[in-house]
Amino acid sequence: MKNKALKRLIFGLLALPVCFSLFSFTLIKTIKNDTIVNKGFKLKTVIIDPGHGGKPTGTGHFSHGASGSFSTERGVTLAIGLKLQAAIQKELDGVKAVLTRSNEDDVSWERRSEIANENKGDLFISLHCNSLSDRVVREAVGHKHGKTVYKSVREPNRSGKGVLLLVYGTWRGREEEKAISKSQLEEGEEGEGSEMNAGLDPNDPESIILINQYKSKFRQRSIHLATLINTEFTDTDGRPSEGIREQGVLVLCHSAMPAVLVETGYINNPDDEEYLNSDKGQDEIVASIIRALKNYRADVEQVAK
């Protein structure tokens, strides 16, 4: 081993059980608190990612997001993101909240992850609104030669309701390995996994072991945070939930830290859209995430709640 500190870290991380889901959109099981404690760790920086945006800035992949009858996903996520930033900095002493975008301009998916890694985030929370595609139905439009004539038409599907939490799909693990290698090993600065990384070679077998253990730890913590947020939404706010699932989301697997995507509601459902655009709804969403962050912080810092 290059040094005793690295050896202790690797063996400590190896003690963490690995939790992998085999299929996309599979419900994720809860991780027990005692598997995510990291002695000496302090939550310092939370990255808030308001999904989508208006005018694209820079190069990369962009998406305007979903729309409701009177609002847009990009507008809702920015409003919630700004409120969440203010709440974190007010209620979590010593924790900095960094936004990937703070105005209407869009930021590419790639740049969002870069912002998270450049700021050495300890958590990445991406805010979104869900939506369902139109349904294609057949309806009778007349008769011909004694037979009914049908036509396929599209109609809005507004049946979706409630929240959904996403963590990155394991089939994109190679991309996360590259992000961890660049952010945690090559730079060796502050961040969720940077305790003892100075001078490590990302091509060295020992470093490869360390990268895999970071993957395990980050996944466990992602699932744990998603579980805490989901519980607050359902048990405190009484909102319906589709649970916690894995999906191949670029911003999640390219961020070298625990990362969760929060679908705050279905913007094409009239009731959810009203809720998402109201001060009451936005304040409840922010308050639930704050409570989850406080519990998460207590768990990983091993302090009393």
CSV table of C-alpha atoms in Angstrom, one decimal:
chain,number,residue,atom,x,y,z
A,1,MET,CA,0.0,0.0,0.0
A,2,LYS,CA,1.1,3.6,-0.7
A,3,ASN,CA,0.3,4.6,2.9
A,4,LYS,CA,-1.5,3.4,6.0
A,5,ALA,CA,-4.2,6.0,5.7
A,6,LEU,CA,-5.3,4.6,2.2
A,7,LYS,CA,-5.2,1.1,3.6
A,8,ARG,CA,-7.5,2.0,6.5
A,9,LEU,CA,-9.9,3.8,4.1
A,10,ILE,CA,-10.1,0.8,1.6
A,11,PHE,CA,-10.7,-1.7,4.4
A,12,GLY,CA,-13.3,0.6,6.0
A,13,LEU,CA,-15.1,0.9,2.7
A,14,LEU,CA,-14.9,-2.8,2.0
A,15,ALA,CA,-17.0,-3.3,5.1
A,16,LEU,CA,-19.9,-1.6,3.5
A,17,PRO,CA,-22.4,-4.0,1.9
A,18,VAL,CA,-23.1,-3.5,-1.8
A,19,CYS,CA,-26.7,-2.9,-2.9
A,20,PHE,CA,-27.3,-3.3,-6.6
A,21,SER,CA,-30.6,-3.4,-8.5
A,22,LEU,CA,-30.7,-5.7,-11.5
A,23,PHE,CA,-33.3,-4.0,-13.6
A,24,SER,CA,-34.2,-0.4,-14.7
A,25,PHE,CA,-37.2,1.1,-12.9
A,26,THR,CA,-37.0,-1.5,-10.1
A,27,LEU,CA,-38.1,-0.4,-6.7
A,28,ILE,CA,-35.0,0.2,-4.5
A,29,LYS,CA,-34.8,-1.2,-1.0
A,30,THR,CA,-34.0,1.0,2.0
A,31,ILE,CA,-30.4,1.1,3.3
A,32,LYS,CA,-30.0,0.7,7.1
A,33,ASN,CA,-28.4,3.7,8.9
A,34,ASP,CA,-25.5,1.8,10.3
A,35,THR,CA,-24.2,1.1,6.7
A,36,ILE,CA,-23.8,4.7,5.8
A,37,VAL,CA,-21.9,6.2,8.7
A,38,ASN,CA,-18.5,7.6,7.8
A,39,LYS,CA,-16.5,8.6,10.9
A,40,GLY,CA,-15.2,12.1,10.7
A,41,PHE,CA,-17.3,13.1,7.6
A,42,LYS,CA,-19.1,16.5,7.6
A,43,LEU,CA,-21.8,17.5,5.2
A,44,LYS,CA,-20.5,20.8,3.7
A,45,THR,CA,-21.9,21.3,0.2
A,46,VAL,CA,-25.2,20.4,-1.3
A,47,ILE,CA,-25.7,20.9,-5.1
A,48,ILE,CA,-29.2,21.9,-6.1
A,49,ASP,CA,-30.1,21.2,-9.7
A,50,PRO,CA,-33.3,22.9,-11.0
A,51,GLY,CA,-34.1,20.7,-14.0
A,52,HIS,CA,-34.3,22.1,-17.6
A,53,GLY,CA,-34.3,25.8,-18.6
A,54,GLY,CA,-35.1,28.2,-21.3
A,55,LYS,CA,-32.4,29.5,-23.6
A,56,PRO,CA,-29.5,27.0,-24.0
A,57,THR,CA,-26.1,28.2,-22.8
A,58,GLY,CA,-22.9,26.5,-24.1
A,59,THR,CA,-22.8,23.1,-25.8
A,60,GLY,CA,-24.2,19.7,-24.8
A,61,HIS,CA,-27.6,18.2,-24.3
A,62,PHE,CA,-30.6,20.3,-23.4
A,63,SER,CA,-34.3,19.9,-22.9
A,64,HIS,CA,-37.0,22.4,-22.2
A,65,GLY,CA,-38.8,19.9,-20.0
A,66,ALA,CA,-42.5,19.3,-19.5
A,67,SER,CA,-45.4,21.7,-19.5
A,68,GLY,CA,-48.8,21.9,-17.8
A,69,SER,CA,-51.9,23.9,-18.7
A,70,PHE,CA,-50.4,27.2,-17.4
A,71,SER,CA,-46.8,26.5,-16.2
A,72,THR,CA,-43.6,24.9,-17.2
A,73,GLU,CA,-41.3,22.4,-15.5
A,74,ARG,CA,-38.3,24.7,-15.8
A,75,GLY,CA,-40.2,27.5,-14.1
A,76,VAL,CA,-41.4,25.3,-11.2
A,77,THR,CA,-38.0,23.7,-10.6
A,78,LEU,CA,-36.2,27.0,-10.5
A,79,ALA,CA,-38.7,28.4,-8.0
A,80,ILE,CA,-38.3,25.4,-5.7
A,81,GLY,CA,-34.6,25.4,-6.2
A,82,LEU,CA,-34.2,29.0,-5.1
A,83,LYS,CA,-36.3,28.3,-2.0
A,84,LEU,CA,-34.4,25.2,-1.2
A,85,GLN,CA,-31.1,27.0,-1.4
A,86,ALA,CA,-32.3,29.7,1.0
A,87,ALA,CA,-33.7,27.1,3.4
A,88,ILE,CA,-30.5,25.0,3.5
A,89,GLN,CA,-28.3,28.0,4.2
A,90,LYS,CA,-30.7,29.2,6.9
A,91,GLU,CA,-31.5,25.8,8.6
A,92,LEU,CA,-28.3,23.7,8.1
A,93,ASP,CA,-25.4,25.5,9.8
A,94,GLY,CA,-22.2,25.2,8.0
A,95,VAL,CA,-23.7,23.8,4.8
A,96,LYS,CA,-23.3,25.6,1.5
A,97,ALA,CA,-26.0,25.2,-1.2
A,98,VAL,CA,-24.8,25.6,-4.8
A,99,LEU,CA,-27.3,26.0,-7.7
A,100,THR,CA,-26.5,24.6,-11.2
A,101,ARG,CA,-28.7,27.4,-12.6
A,102,SER,CA,-30.2,30.5,-10.9
A,103,ASN,CA,-32.1,32.0,-13.8
A,104,GLU,CA,-34.2,31.1,-16.8
A,105,ASP,CA,-31.2,30.1,-19.0
A,106,ASP,CA,-30.7,26.4,-19.5
A,107,VAL,CA,-27.5,24.6,-18.6
A,108,SER,CA,-26.5,21.4,-20.4
A,109,TRP,CA,-26.8,18.1,-18.7
A,110,GLU,CA,-23.0,17.7,-18.9
A,111,ARG,CA,-22.3,21.1,-17.4
A,112,ARG,CA,-24.6,20.5,-14.4
A,113,SER,CA,-22.5,17.5,-13.3
A,114,GLU,CA,-19.3,19.5,-13.9
A,115,ILE,CA,-20.6,22.3,-11.6
A,116,ALA,CA,-21.4,19.6,-8.9
A,117,ASN,CA,-17.9,18.1,-9.2
A,118,GLU,CA,-16.1,21.4,-9.4
A,119,ASN,CA,-17.7,22.6,-6.2
A,120,LYS,CA,-16.8,19.3,-4.4
A,121,GLY,CA,-20.4,18.6,-3.6
A,122,ASP,CA,-21.3,16.1,-0.9
A,123,LEU,CA,-24.8,15.6,-2.2
A,124,PHE,CA,-26.5,16.3,-5.6
A,125,ILE,CA,-30.3,16.9,-5.6
A,126,SER,CA,-31.9,17.3,-9.0
A,127,LEU,CA,-35.4,18.8,-9.1
A,128,HIS,CA,-37.9,17.9,-11.8
A,129,CYS,CA,-41.6,17.7,-12.6
A,130,ASN,CA,-43.1,14.5,-14.0
A,131,SER,CA,-45.5,14.2,-17.0
A,132,LEU,CA,-47.2,11.5,-19.0
A,133,SER,CA,-47.3,11.2,-22.7
A,134,ASP,CA,-50.6,11.5,-24.6
A,135,ARG,CA,-52.6,8.3,-25.0
A,136,VAL,CA,-53.6,7.1,-28.4
A,137,VAL,CA,-57.2,5.8,-28.5
A,138,ARG,CA,-59.5,4.6,-31.2
A,139,GLU,CA,-62.9,6.3,-31.5
A,140,ALA,CA,-65.8,5.6,-33.9
A,141,VAL,CA,-66.1,8.3,-36.5
A,142,GLY,CA,-68.9,6.8,-38.7
A,143,HIS,CA,-69.9,3.8,-40.7
A,144,LYS,CA,-69.1,2.4,-44.1
A,145,HIS,CA,-70.6,-0.6,-45.9
A,146,GLY,CA,-72.3,-1.5,-42.6
A,147,LYS,CA,-69.1,-1.5,-40.6
A,148,THR,CA,-67.9,1.0,-38.0
A,149,VAL,CA,-65.1,3.3,-39.1
A,150,TYR,CA,-62.5,4.1,-36.4
A,151,LYS,CA,-59.8,6.8,-36.2
A,152,SER,CA,-56.8,6.9,-33.9
A,153,VAL,CA,-56.7,10.1,-31.9
A,154,ARG,CA,-54.4,11.4,-29.2
A,155,GLU,CA,-55.7,12.6,-25.9
A,156,PRO,CA,-53.9,14.0,-22.8
A,157,ASN,CA,-53.1,11.5,-20.1
A,158,ARG,CA,-53.5,13.3,-16.8
A,159,SER,CA,-53.7,10.2,-14.6
A,160,GLY,CA,-50.2,10.6,-13.1
A,161,LYS,CA,-50.1,12.0,-9.5
A,162,GLY,CA,-47.6,12.4,-6.8
A,163,VAL,CA,-43.8,12.0,-6.4
A,164,LEU,CA,-41.1,9.7,-7.6
A,165,LEU,CA,-37.4,9.4,-6.5
A,166,LEU,CA,-34.7,8.3,-8.9
A,167,VAL,CA,-31.1,7.1,-8.4
A,168,TYR,CA,-28.6,6.3,-11.2
A,169,GLY,CA,-28.9,3.1,-13.1
A,170,THR,CA,-26.1,0.6,-12.4
A,171,TRP,CA,-25.6,-0.1,-16.1
A,172,ARG,CA,-24.0,3.3,-16.4
A,173,GLY,CA,-21.5,2.5,-13.7
A,174,ARG,CA,-18.5,3.1,-16.1
A,175,GLU,CA,-19.5,6.7,-16.4
A,176,GLU,CA,-19.7,7.1,-12.6
A,177,GLU,CA,-16.2,5.5,-12.3
A,178,LYS,CA,-14.7,8.1,-14.6
A,179,ALA,CA,-16.4,10.9,-12.7
A,180,ILE,CA,-15.1,9.5,-9.4
A,181,SER,CA,-11.6,9.0,-10.8
A,182,LYS,CA,-11.4,12.6,-12.0
A,183,SER,CA,-13.1,14.3,-9.1
A,184,GLN,CA,-12.0,12.2,-6.1
A,185,LEU,CA,-8.6,10.8,-7.1
A,186,GLU,CA,-6.9,13.0,-9.7
A,187,GLU,CA,-7.7,16.3,-8.0
A,188,GLY,CA,-7.5,15.1,-4.4
A,189,GLU,CA,-9.3,18.1,-2.9
A,190,GLU,CA,-12.2,18.4,-0.5
A,191,GLY,CA,-15.4,16.5,-1.1
A,192,GLU,CA,-17.5,13.5,-0.1
A,193,GLY,CA,-14.8,10.9,-0.8
A,194,SER,CA,-11.6,12.9,-0.7
A,195,GLU,CA,-10.4,12.1,2.8
A,196,MET,CA,-7.0,10.5,1.9
A,197,ASN,CA,-6.6,10.7,-1.9
A,198,ALA,CA,-3.5,12.8,-2.4
A,199,GLY,CA,-1.1,11.3,-4.9
A,200,LEU,CA,-3.3,8.4,-6.0
A,201,ASP,CA,-2.9,7.0,-9.5
A,202,PRO,CA,-6.4,6.2,-11.1
A,203,ASN,CA,-4.8,3.5,-13.1
A,204,ASP,CA,-3.3,1.7,-10.1
A,205,PRO,CA,-5.1,-1.5,-8.9
A,206,GLU,CA,-5.4,0.0,-5.4
A,207,SER,CA,-7.1,3.1,-6.8
A,208,ILE,CA,-9.4,0.9,-8.8
A,209,ILE,CA,-10.5,-0.9,-5.6
A,210,LEU,CA,-11.0,2.5,-4.0
A,211,ILE,CA,-13.2,3.7,-6.9
A,212,ASN,CA,-15.4,0.7,-6.7
A,213,GLN,CA,-15.9,1.3,-2.9
A,214,TYR,CA,-16.8,4.9,-3.6
A,215,LYS,CA,-19.4,3.6,-6.0
A,216,SER,CA,-20.8,1.4,-3.4
A,217,LYS,CA,-20.9,4.1,-0.7
A,218,PHE,CA,-22.3,6.7,-3.0
A,219,ARG,CA,-25.1,4.3,-4.1
A,220,GLN,CA,-26.0,3.4,-0.6
A,221,ARG,CA,-26.1,7.0,0.4
A,222,SER,CA,-28.2,8.0,-2.7
A,223,ILE,CA,-30.8,5.3,-1.8
A,224,HIS,CA,-30.7,6.4,1.9
A,225,LEU,CA,-31.4,10.0,1.1
A,226,ALA,CA,-34.1,9.1,-1.5
A,227,THR,CA,-35.7,7.0,1.2
A,228,LEU,CA,-35.7,9.8,3.7
A,229,ILE,CA,-37.1,12.3,1.2
A,230,ASN,CA,-39.8,9.9,0.1
A,231,THR,CA,-40.8,9.2,3.7
A,232,GLU,CA,-41.3,12.9,4.4
A,233,PHE,CA,-43.4,13.3,1.3
A,234,THR,CA,-45.7,10.4,2.1
A,235,ASP,CA,-45.8,10.4,5.9
A,236,THR,CA,-45.7,14.1,6.6
A,237,ASP,CA,-47.3,15.7,3.5
A,238,GLY,CA,-49.6,12.8,2.7
A,239,ARG,CA,-48.6,12.8,-1.0
A,240,PRO,CA,-48.9,9.7,-3.2
A,241,SER,CA,-45.6,8.2,-4.3
A,242,GLU,CA,-44.3,5.8,-7.0
A,243,GLY,CA,-41.4,5.0,-4.7
A,244,ILE,CA,-37.6,4.9,-5.5
A,245,ARG,CA,-36.4,3.6,-8.8
A,246,GLU,CA,-33.2,3.5,-10.8
A,247,GLN,CA,-32.8,5.1,-14.2
A,248,GLY,CA,-30.0,6.0,-16.5
A,249,VAL,CA,-30.0,9.7,-15.8
A,250,LEU,CA,-26.8,11.4,-17.1
A,251,VAL,CA,-26.6,14.1,-14.3
A,252,LEU,CA,-26.8,11.4,-11.6
A,253,CYS,CA,-24.1,9.0,-12.9
A,254,HIS,CA,-21.8,11.8,-13.9
A,255,SER,CA,-21.8,13.4,-10.4
A,256,ALA,CA,-19.1,12.0,-8.2
A,257,MET,CA,-21.2,12.0,-5.0
A,258,PRO,CA,-24.5,10.6,-3.7
A,259,ALA,CA,-27.2,11.9,-6.1
A,260,VAL,CA,-31.0,11.8,-6.1
A,261,LEU,CA,-33.5,13.1,-8.7
A,262,VAL,CA,-36.8,14.3,-7.2
A,263,GLU,CA,-39.9,14.2,-9.4
A,264,THR,CA,-41.9,16.7,-7.4
A,265,GLY,CA,-45.3,16.0,-9.0
A,266,TYR,CA,-47.1,15.6,-12.4
A,267,ILE,CA,-47.2,19.0,-14.0
A,268,ASN,CA,-49.8,17.7,-16.6
A,269,ASN,CA,-52.2,16.7,-13.8
A,270,PRO,CA,-54.4,19.7,-12.9
A,271,ASP,CA,-54.3,19.1,-9.1
A,272,ASP,CA,-50.5,18.5,-9.0
A,273,GLU,CA,-49.9,21.5,-11.3
A,274,GLU,CA,-51.8,23.8,-8.9
A,275,TYR,CA,-49.9,22.4,-5.9
A,276,LEU,CA,-46.5,22.7,-7.6
A,277,ASN,CA,-47.2,26.4,-8.5
A,278,SER,CA,-48.6,27.4,-5.1
A,279,ASP,CA,-46.5,28.8,-2.2
A,280,LYS,CA,-48.0,26.1,0.0
A,281,GLY,CA,-47.0,23.3,-2.3
A,282,GLN,CA,-43.5,24.6,-2.9
A,283,ASP,CA,-42.9,25.4,0.8
A,284,GLU,CA,-44.0,21.9,1.7
A,285,ILE,CA,-41.7,20.3,-0.8
A,286,VAL,CA,-38.8,22.4,0.5
A,287,ALA,CA,-39.6,21.6,4.1
A,288,SER,CA,-39.8,17.9,3.4
A,289,ILE,CA,-36.4,17.9,1.7
A,290,ILE,CA,-34.9,20.0,4.6
A,291,ARG,CA,-36.2,17.5,7.2
A,292,ALA,CA,-34.7,14.6,5.1
A,293,LEU,CA,-31.4,16.4,4.8
A,294,LYS,CA,-31.2,17.0,8.6
A,295,ASN,CA,-31.9,13.3,9.2
A,296,TYR,CA,-29.3,12.3,6.6
A,297,ARG,CA,-26.7,14.6,8.1
A,298,ALA,CA,-27.3,13.2,11.5
A,299,ASP,CA,-27.0,9.6,10.2
A,300,VAL,CA,-23.7,10.2,8.2
A,301,GLU,CA,-22.1,12.4,10.7
A,302,GLN,CA,-23.0,10.1,13.5
A,303,VAL,CA,-24.5,12.8,15.7
A,304,ALA,CA,-27.7,13.0,17.7
A,305,LYS,CA,-30.8,14.0,15.7
